[in-house]
Amino acid sequence: MGMIQCISPVDGSVYAERPALSVEAAKEAVARARKAQKAWARRPLEERVQLVLKGVARLNEMSDVVVPELAWQMGRPIRYGGEYKGFNERSNYVASIAADALAPLVVEESDKFERRIEREAHGVVFVVAPWNYPYMTAINTIAPALMAGNTVVLKHASQTLLVGERLVQAFVEAGVPEDVFQNVFLDHETTSALIAAGSFNFVNFTGSVEGGRSMERAAAGTFTGLGLELGGKDPGYVMEDADLDAAVDTLMDGATYNSGQCCCGIERIYVHESLYDSFVEKSVAWVSNYKLGNPLDPETSLGPMANKRFAKAVREQIADAVSKGAKALVDPKLFPQDDGSAYLAPQILVNVDHSMAFMREETFGPAVGIMKVKSDDEAVALMNDSQYGLTASLWTKDPERAGRLGREIETGTVFMNRADYLDPALCWTGVKETGRGGSLSIIGFHNLTRPKSYHLKKVTA
């Protein structure tokens, strides 16, 4: 079998490599997970919840290793301290709702009948996690899946090769049995072969649209449940009554944080004509303050993109838009960068329109386009002119207006005066080519279990 490599964006070196499992070895890992599942599900719920929280606590103790490792693997600056804030918030929240989310729905409890719907674990859950937020995206499924009584097999992206090992190490050291939570290194062919063989009871995949299509193709005819979180092109809409400074601060952060490599990053912005000029001016000033450089330097606020081929794709999208009349407003001289590298300066484009791939295709880099609009109707039409729908960010002082517009927008989450945040109490979900299913919240627990009905008739003497 071949080696799976992580090429570091920091300096282009091979940072880590692991041998891919053969199909036979992978099937053995799944068999161990299946064998361990029933006993794990029989344990009291509270015991499973506490073991997961101990695993989370153990990972927190490993921050000295985890944070620089993330910088080397995918380029996030160490000054941001890894992903612990969201990782902990999500884990603690799902722990707090587990008992209620998994409680039986009692229809009748009389002297004649007991009728109820219980939530039963699917069995073996396969988590295929992405590199952009490798800890947070994985924990969205791992924590509730384990709490609900599933066993979990994790396959991480090659760009964040060591993350799966770290997660399993923390959870196993905290007392989760080895066969209950396993990390595997698999190539695409083996992954597809396992899914096609019906090895898993549920698969959760976060990644590209093409990746999602290959998951569906592999699962065809097996009736395996799939949760798919795929691409995005999330819009922001700044209305005439918006708090301008707050909008600039949040939307520019949402467009450029993590070098723009956020599933729900802001990729296009529509601004009411009355605020347009000042919004653009303030945004250029905001973005120009970044310090692009080595992510291991505490001064660096913008690291490299995770791979030089991702940076190349963003450069190509920008160049294409500029050739069609767009104007790039951030001075490249402010940022030391080499055209062939993973280090990419942030950029703001104006004079853009939806004929440009830059406003239609996922960019997934620190670059955003801004368009002027005259009305809510125009803004809604532009926001919906997309093959994706993950989140939309609305800027206004009027929640009634935001709610009304929200009902018109084809999206998974509607934000008002926020962006680029995952609230674990709400369902994380998307429409169109962003995928299907939903994680976190009570609904996330329901997606990781199946309903089982009990209709018990009591014998009367």
CSV table of N, CA and C in Angstrom, one decimal, residues 382-459:
chain,number,residue,atom,x,y,z
A,382,LEU,N,-29.6,38.0,-5.6
A,382,LEU,CA,-28.2,37.7,-5.7
A,382,LEU,C,-27.7,36.7,-4.7
A,383,MET,N,-28.2,36.8,-3.5
A,383,MET,CA,-27.8,35.8,-2.5
A,383,MET,C,-28.3,34.4,-2.9
A,384,ASN,N,-29.5,34.3,-3.5
A,384,ASN,CA,-30.0,33.0,-3.9
A,384,ASN,C,-29.4,32.5,-5.3
A,385,ASP,N,-28.6,33.4,-6.0
A,385,ASP,CA,-28.0,33.0,-7.3
A,385,ASP,C,-26.7,32.3,-7.0
A,386,SER,N,-26.9,31.1,-6.5
A,386,SER,CA,-25.7,30.3,-6.0
A,386,SER,C,-26.1,28.8,-6.0
A,387,GLN,N,-25.2,27.9,-6.3
A,387,GLN,CA,-25.5,26.5,-6.2
A,387,GLN,C,-25.3,26.0,-4.7
A,388,TYR,N,-24.9,26.9,-3.9
A,388,TYR,CA,-24.7,26.5,-2.5
A,388,TYR,C,-25.6,27.2,-1.5
A,389,GLY,N,-25.7,26.7,-0.3
A,389,GLY,CA,-26.5,27.4,0.8
A,389,GLY,C,-26.1,26.9,2.1
A,390,LEU,N,-25.2,27.5,2.8
A,390,LEU,CA,-24.8,27.1,4.2
A,390,LEU,C,-25.2,28.1,5.2
A,391,THR,N,-24.7,29.4,5.1
A,391,THR,CA,-25.2,30.4,5.9
A,391,THR,C,-25.3,31.7,5.1
A,392,ALA,N,-26.1,32.7,5.7
A,392,ALA,CA,-26.2,34.0,5.1
A,392,ALA,C,-26.2,35.0,6.3
A,393,SER,N,-25.5,36.1,6.1
A,393,SER,CA,-25.2,37.0,7.2
A,393,SER,C,-25.9,38.4,6.9
A,394,LEU,N,-26.9,38.7,7.7
A,394,LEU,CA,-27.7,39.9,7.4
A,394,LEU,C,-27.4,41.0,8.4
A,395,TRP,N,-27.2,42.2,7.9
A,395,TRP,CA,-26.8,43.3,8.8
A,395,TRP,C,-27.9,44.4,8.8
A,396,THR,N,-28.6,44.5,9.9
A,396,THR,CA,-29.7,45.4,10.1
A,396,THR,C,-30.0,45.6,11.6
A,397,LYS,N,-30.7,46.6,12.0
A,397,LYS,CA,-31.1,46.8,13.4
A,397,LYS,C,-32.5,46.1,13.6
A,398,ASP,N,-33.1,45.6,12.5
A,398,ASP,CA,-34.5,45.2,12.5
A,398,ASP,C,-34.6,43.6,12.4
A,399,PRO,N,-34.9,43.0,13.6
A,399,PRO,CA,-35.0,41.5,13.5
A,399,PRO,C,-36.1,41.0,12.7
A,400,GLU,N,-37.2,41.8,12.7
A,400,GLU,CA,-38.4,41.4,11.9
A,400,GLU,C,-38.0,41.3,10.4
A,401,ARG,N,-37.3,42.3,10.0
A,401,ARG,CA,-36.9,42.4,8.6
A,401,ARG,C,-35.9,41.2,8.3
A,402,ALA,N,-35.0,40.9,9.2
A,402,ALA,CA,-34.1,39.8,9.0
A,402,ALA,C,-34.8,38.5,8.9
A,403,GLY,N,-35.8,38.3,9.8
A,403,GLY,CA,-36.6,37.1,9.7
A,403,GLY,C,-37.4,37.0,8.4
A,404,ARG,N,-37.9,38.1,7.9
A,404,ARG,CA,-38.7,38.1,6.7
A,404,ARG,C,-37.8,37.7,5.5
A,405,LEU,N,-36.6,38.4,5.5
A,405,LEU,CA,-35.7,38.1,4.4
A,405,LEU,C,-35.1,36.6,4.5
A,406,GLY,N,-34.9,36.2,5.8
A,406,GLY,CA,-34.4,34.9,6.0
A,406,GLY,C,-35.2,33.8,5.4
A,407,ARG,N,-36.6,34.0,5.5
A,407,ARG,CA,-37.5,33.0,4.9
A,407,ARG,C,-37.4,33.0,3.4
A,408,GLU,N,-36.8,34.0,2.8
A,408,GLU,CA,-36.7,34.0,1.3
A,408,GLU,C,-35.3,33.5,0.8
A,409,ILE,N,-34.4,33.4,1.8
A,409,ILE,CA,-33.0,33.0,1.4
A,409,ILE,C,-32.9,31.5,1.4
A,410,GLU,N,-32.3,30.9,0.4
A,410,GLU,CA,-32.1,29.4,0.3
A,410,GLU,C,-30.8,29.1,1.1
A,411,THR,N,-30.9,28.8,2.3
A,411,THR,CA,-29.7,28.6,3.2
A,411,THR,C,-30.0,27.7,4.3
A,412,GLY,N,-28.9,27.3,5.0
A,412,GLY,CA,-29.1,26.4,6.2
A,412,GLY,C,-29.2,27.3,7.5
A,413,THR,N,-28.5,28.4,7.6
A,413,THR,CA,-28.5,29.2,8.8
A,413,THR,C,-28.6,30.7,8.4
A,414,VAL,N,-29.5,31.4,9.0
A,414,VAL,CA,-29.6,32.9,8.8
A,414,VAL,C,-29.0,33.6,10.1
A,415,PHE,N,-28.0,34.4,9.8
A,415,PHE,CA,-27.4,35.2,10.9
A,415,PHE,C,-27.9,36.6,10.8
A,416,MET,N,-28.1,37.3,11.9
A,416,MET,CA,-28.3,38.7,11.9
A,416,MET,C,-27.2,39.3,12.8
A,417,ASN,N,-26.4,40.2,12.2
A,417,ASN,CA,-25.3,40.9,12.9
A,417,ASN,C,-24.3,39.9,13.5
A,418,ARG,N,-24.1,38.8,12.8
A,418,ARG,CA,-23.1,37.8,13.1
A,418,ARG,C,-22.7,37.1,11.8
A,419,ALA,N,-21.6,36.4,11.9
A,419,ALA,CA,-21.2,35.6,10.7
A,419,ALA,C,-20.2,34.5,11.2
A,420,ASP,N,-20.0,33.5,10.4
A,420,ASP,CA,-18.9,32.6,10.6
A,420,ASP,C,-18.8,32.0,12.0
A,421,TYR,N,-20.0,31.6,12.5
A,421,TYR,CA,-20.0,31.0,13.8
A,421,TYR,C,-20.9,29.8,13.8
A,422,LEU,N,-20.5,28.8,14.6
A,422,LEU,CA,-21.4,27.6,14.7
A,422,LEU,C,-21.9,27.5,16.1
A,423,ASP,N,-23.2,27.7,16.2
A,423,ASP,CA,-23.9,27.7,17.5
A,423,ASP,C,-24.3,26.2,17.7
A,424,PRO,N,-23.8,25.5,18.7
A,424,PRO,CA,-24.0,24.1,18.9
A,424,PRO,C,-25.5,23.8,19.3
A,425,ALA,N,-26.2,24.8,19.8
A,425,ALA,CA,-27.6,24.6,20.1
A,425,ALA,C,-28.5,24.5,18.9
A,426,LEU,N,-28.0,25.1,17.8
A,426,LEU,CA,-28.8,25.1,16.5
A,426,LEU,C,-28.2,24.0,15.6
A,427,CYS,N,-29.1,23.7,14.6
A,427,CYS,CA,-28.7,22.6,13.7
A,427,CYS,C,-27.7,23.2,12.6
A,428,TRP,N,-26.6,22.6,12.4
A,428,TRP,CA,-25.7,23.0,11.4
A,428,TRP,C,-26.0,22.2,10.1
A,429,THR,N,-26.5,22.9,9.1
A,429,THR,CA,-27.1,22.2,8.0
A,429,THR,C,-27.1,23.0,6.7
A,430,GLY,N,-27.2,22.4,5.6
A,430,GLY,CA,-27.1,23.2,4.3
A,430,GLY,C,-28.1,22.7,3.3
A,431,VAL,N,-28.2,23.5,2.2
A,431,VAL,CA,-29.1,23.1,1.1
A,431,VAL,C,-28.4,23.1,-0.2
A,432,LYS,N,-29.0,22.7,-1.3
A,432,LYS,CA,-28.5,22.6,-2.6
A,432,LYS,C,-27.1,21.9,-2.6
A,433,GLU,N,-26.1,22.3,-3.3
A,433,GLU,CA,-24.9,21.6,-3.3
A,433,GLU,C,-24.0,21.6,-2.0
A,434,THR,N,-24.5,22.3,-1.0
A,434,THR,CA,-23.8,22.3,0.3
A,434,THR,C,-24.1,21.0,1.0
A,435,GLY,N,-25.1,20.2,0.5
A,435,GLY,CA,-25.2,18.9,1.1
A,435,GLY,C,-26.5,18.7,1.8
A,436,ARG,N,-26.5,17.7,2.7
A,436,ARG,CA,-27.8,17.3,3.4
A,436,ARG,C,-27.5,16.7,4.7
A,437,GLY,N,-28.5,16.7,5.6
A,437,GLY,CA,-28.3,16.2,6.9
A,437,GLY,C,-28.1,17.4,7.8
A,438,GLY,N,-27.7,17.2,9.0
A,438,GLY,CA,-27.4,18.3,10.0
A,438,GLY,C,-26.7,17.7,11.2
A,439,SER,N,-25.8,18.5,11.7
A,439,SER,CA,-25.1,18.1,13.0
A,439,SER,C,-25.4,19.0,14.1
A,440,LEU,N,-25.0,18.6,15.3
A,440,LEU,CA,-25.2,19.4,16.5
A,440,LEU,C,-26.7,19.6,16.8
A,441,SER,N,-27.0,20.2,18.0
A,441,SER,CA,-28.3,20.4,18.4
A,441,SER,C,-29.0,19.1,18.7
A,442,ILE,N,-30.3,19.1,19.1
A,442,ILE,CA,-31.0,17.9,19.4
A,442,ILE,C,-31.2,17.1,18.1
A,443,ILE,N,-31.2,17.9,16.9
A,443,ILE,CA,-31.4,17.2,15.6
A,443,ILE,C,-30.2,16.4,15.3
A,444,GLY,N,-29.0,16.9,15.6
A,444,GLY,CA,-27.8,16.1,15.4
A,444,GLY,C,-27.8,14.8,16.1
A,445,PHE,N,-28.3,14.7,17.3
A,445,PHE,CA,-28.4,13.5,18.0
A,445,PHE,C,-29.5,12.6,17.3
A,446,HIS,N,-30.5,13.2,16.8
A,446,HIS,CA,-31.5,12.3,16.1
A,446,HIS,C,-31.0,11.8,14.8
A,447,ASN,N,-30.1,12.5,14.2
A,447,ASN,CA,-29.5,12.0,12.9
A,447,ASN,C,-28.5,10.9,13.2
A,448,LEU,N,-27.9,10.8,14.4
A,448,LEU,CA,-26.9,9.8,14.8
A,448,LEU,C,-27.5,8.6,15.5
A,449,THR,N,-28.9,8.6,15.5
A,449,THR,CA,-29.6,7.4,16.1
A,449,THR,C,-30.8,7.2,15.2
A,450,ARG,N,-31.4,6.0,15.4
A,450,ARG,CA,-32.6,5.7,14.6
A,450,ARG,C,-33.8,5.6,15.6
A,451,PRO,N,-35.0,5.9,15.1
A,451,PRO,CA,-36.2,5.7,16.0
A,451,PRO,C,-36.6,4.3,16.0
A,452,LYS,N,-36.9,3.8,17.2
A,452,LYS,CA,-37.4,2.4,17.4
A,452,LYS,C,-38.7,2.5,18.2
A,453,SER,N,-39.7,1.9,17.6
A,453,SER,CA,-41.0,2.0,18.3
A,453,SER,C,-41.3,0.8,19.1
A,454,TYR,N,-42.0,1.0,20.3
A,454,TYR,CA,-42.4,0.0,21.2
A,454,TYR,C,-43.9,0.1,21.4
A,455,HIS,N,-44.6,-1.0,21.1
A,455,HIS,CA,-46.0,-1.0,21.3
A,455,HIS,C,-46.3,-2.3,22.2
A,456,LEU,N,-46.4,-2.0,23.5
A,456,LEU,CA,-46.5,-3.1,24.4
A,456,LEU,C,-47.9,-3.2,25.0
A,457,LYS,N,-48.6,-4.3,24.6
A,457,LYS,CA,-50.0,-4.5,25.2
A,457,LYS,C,-49.9,-5.3,26.4
A,458,LYS,N,-50.5,-4.9,27.5
A,458,LYS,CA,-50.4,-5.6,28.7
A,458,LYS,C,-51.6,-6.6,28.8
A,459,VAL,N,-51.3,-7.8,29.3
A,459,VAL,CA,-52.3,-8.8,29.4
A,459,VAL,C,-53.2,-8.5,30.6
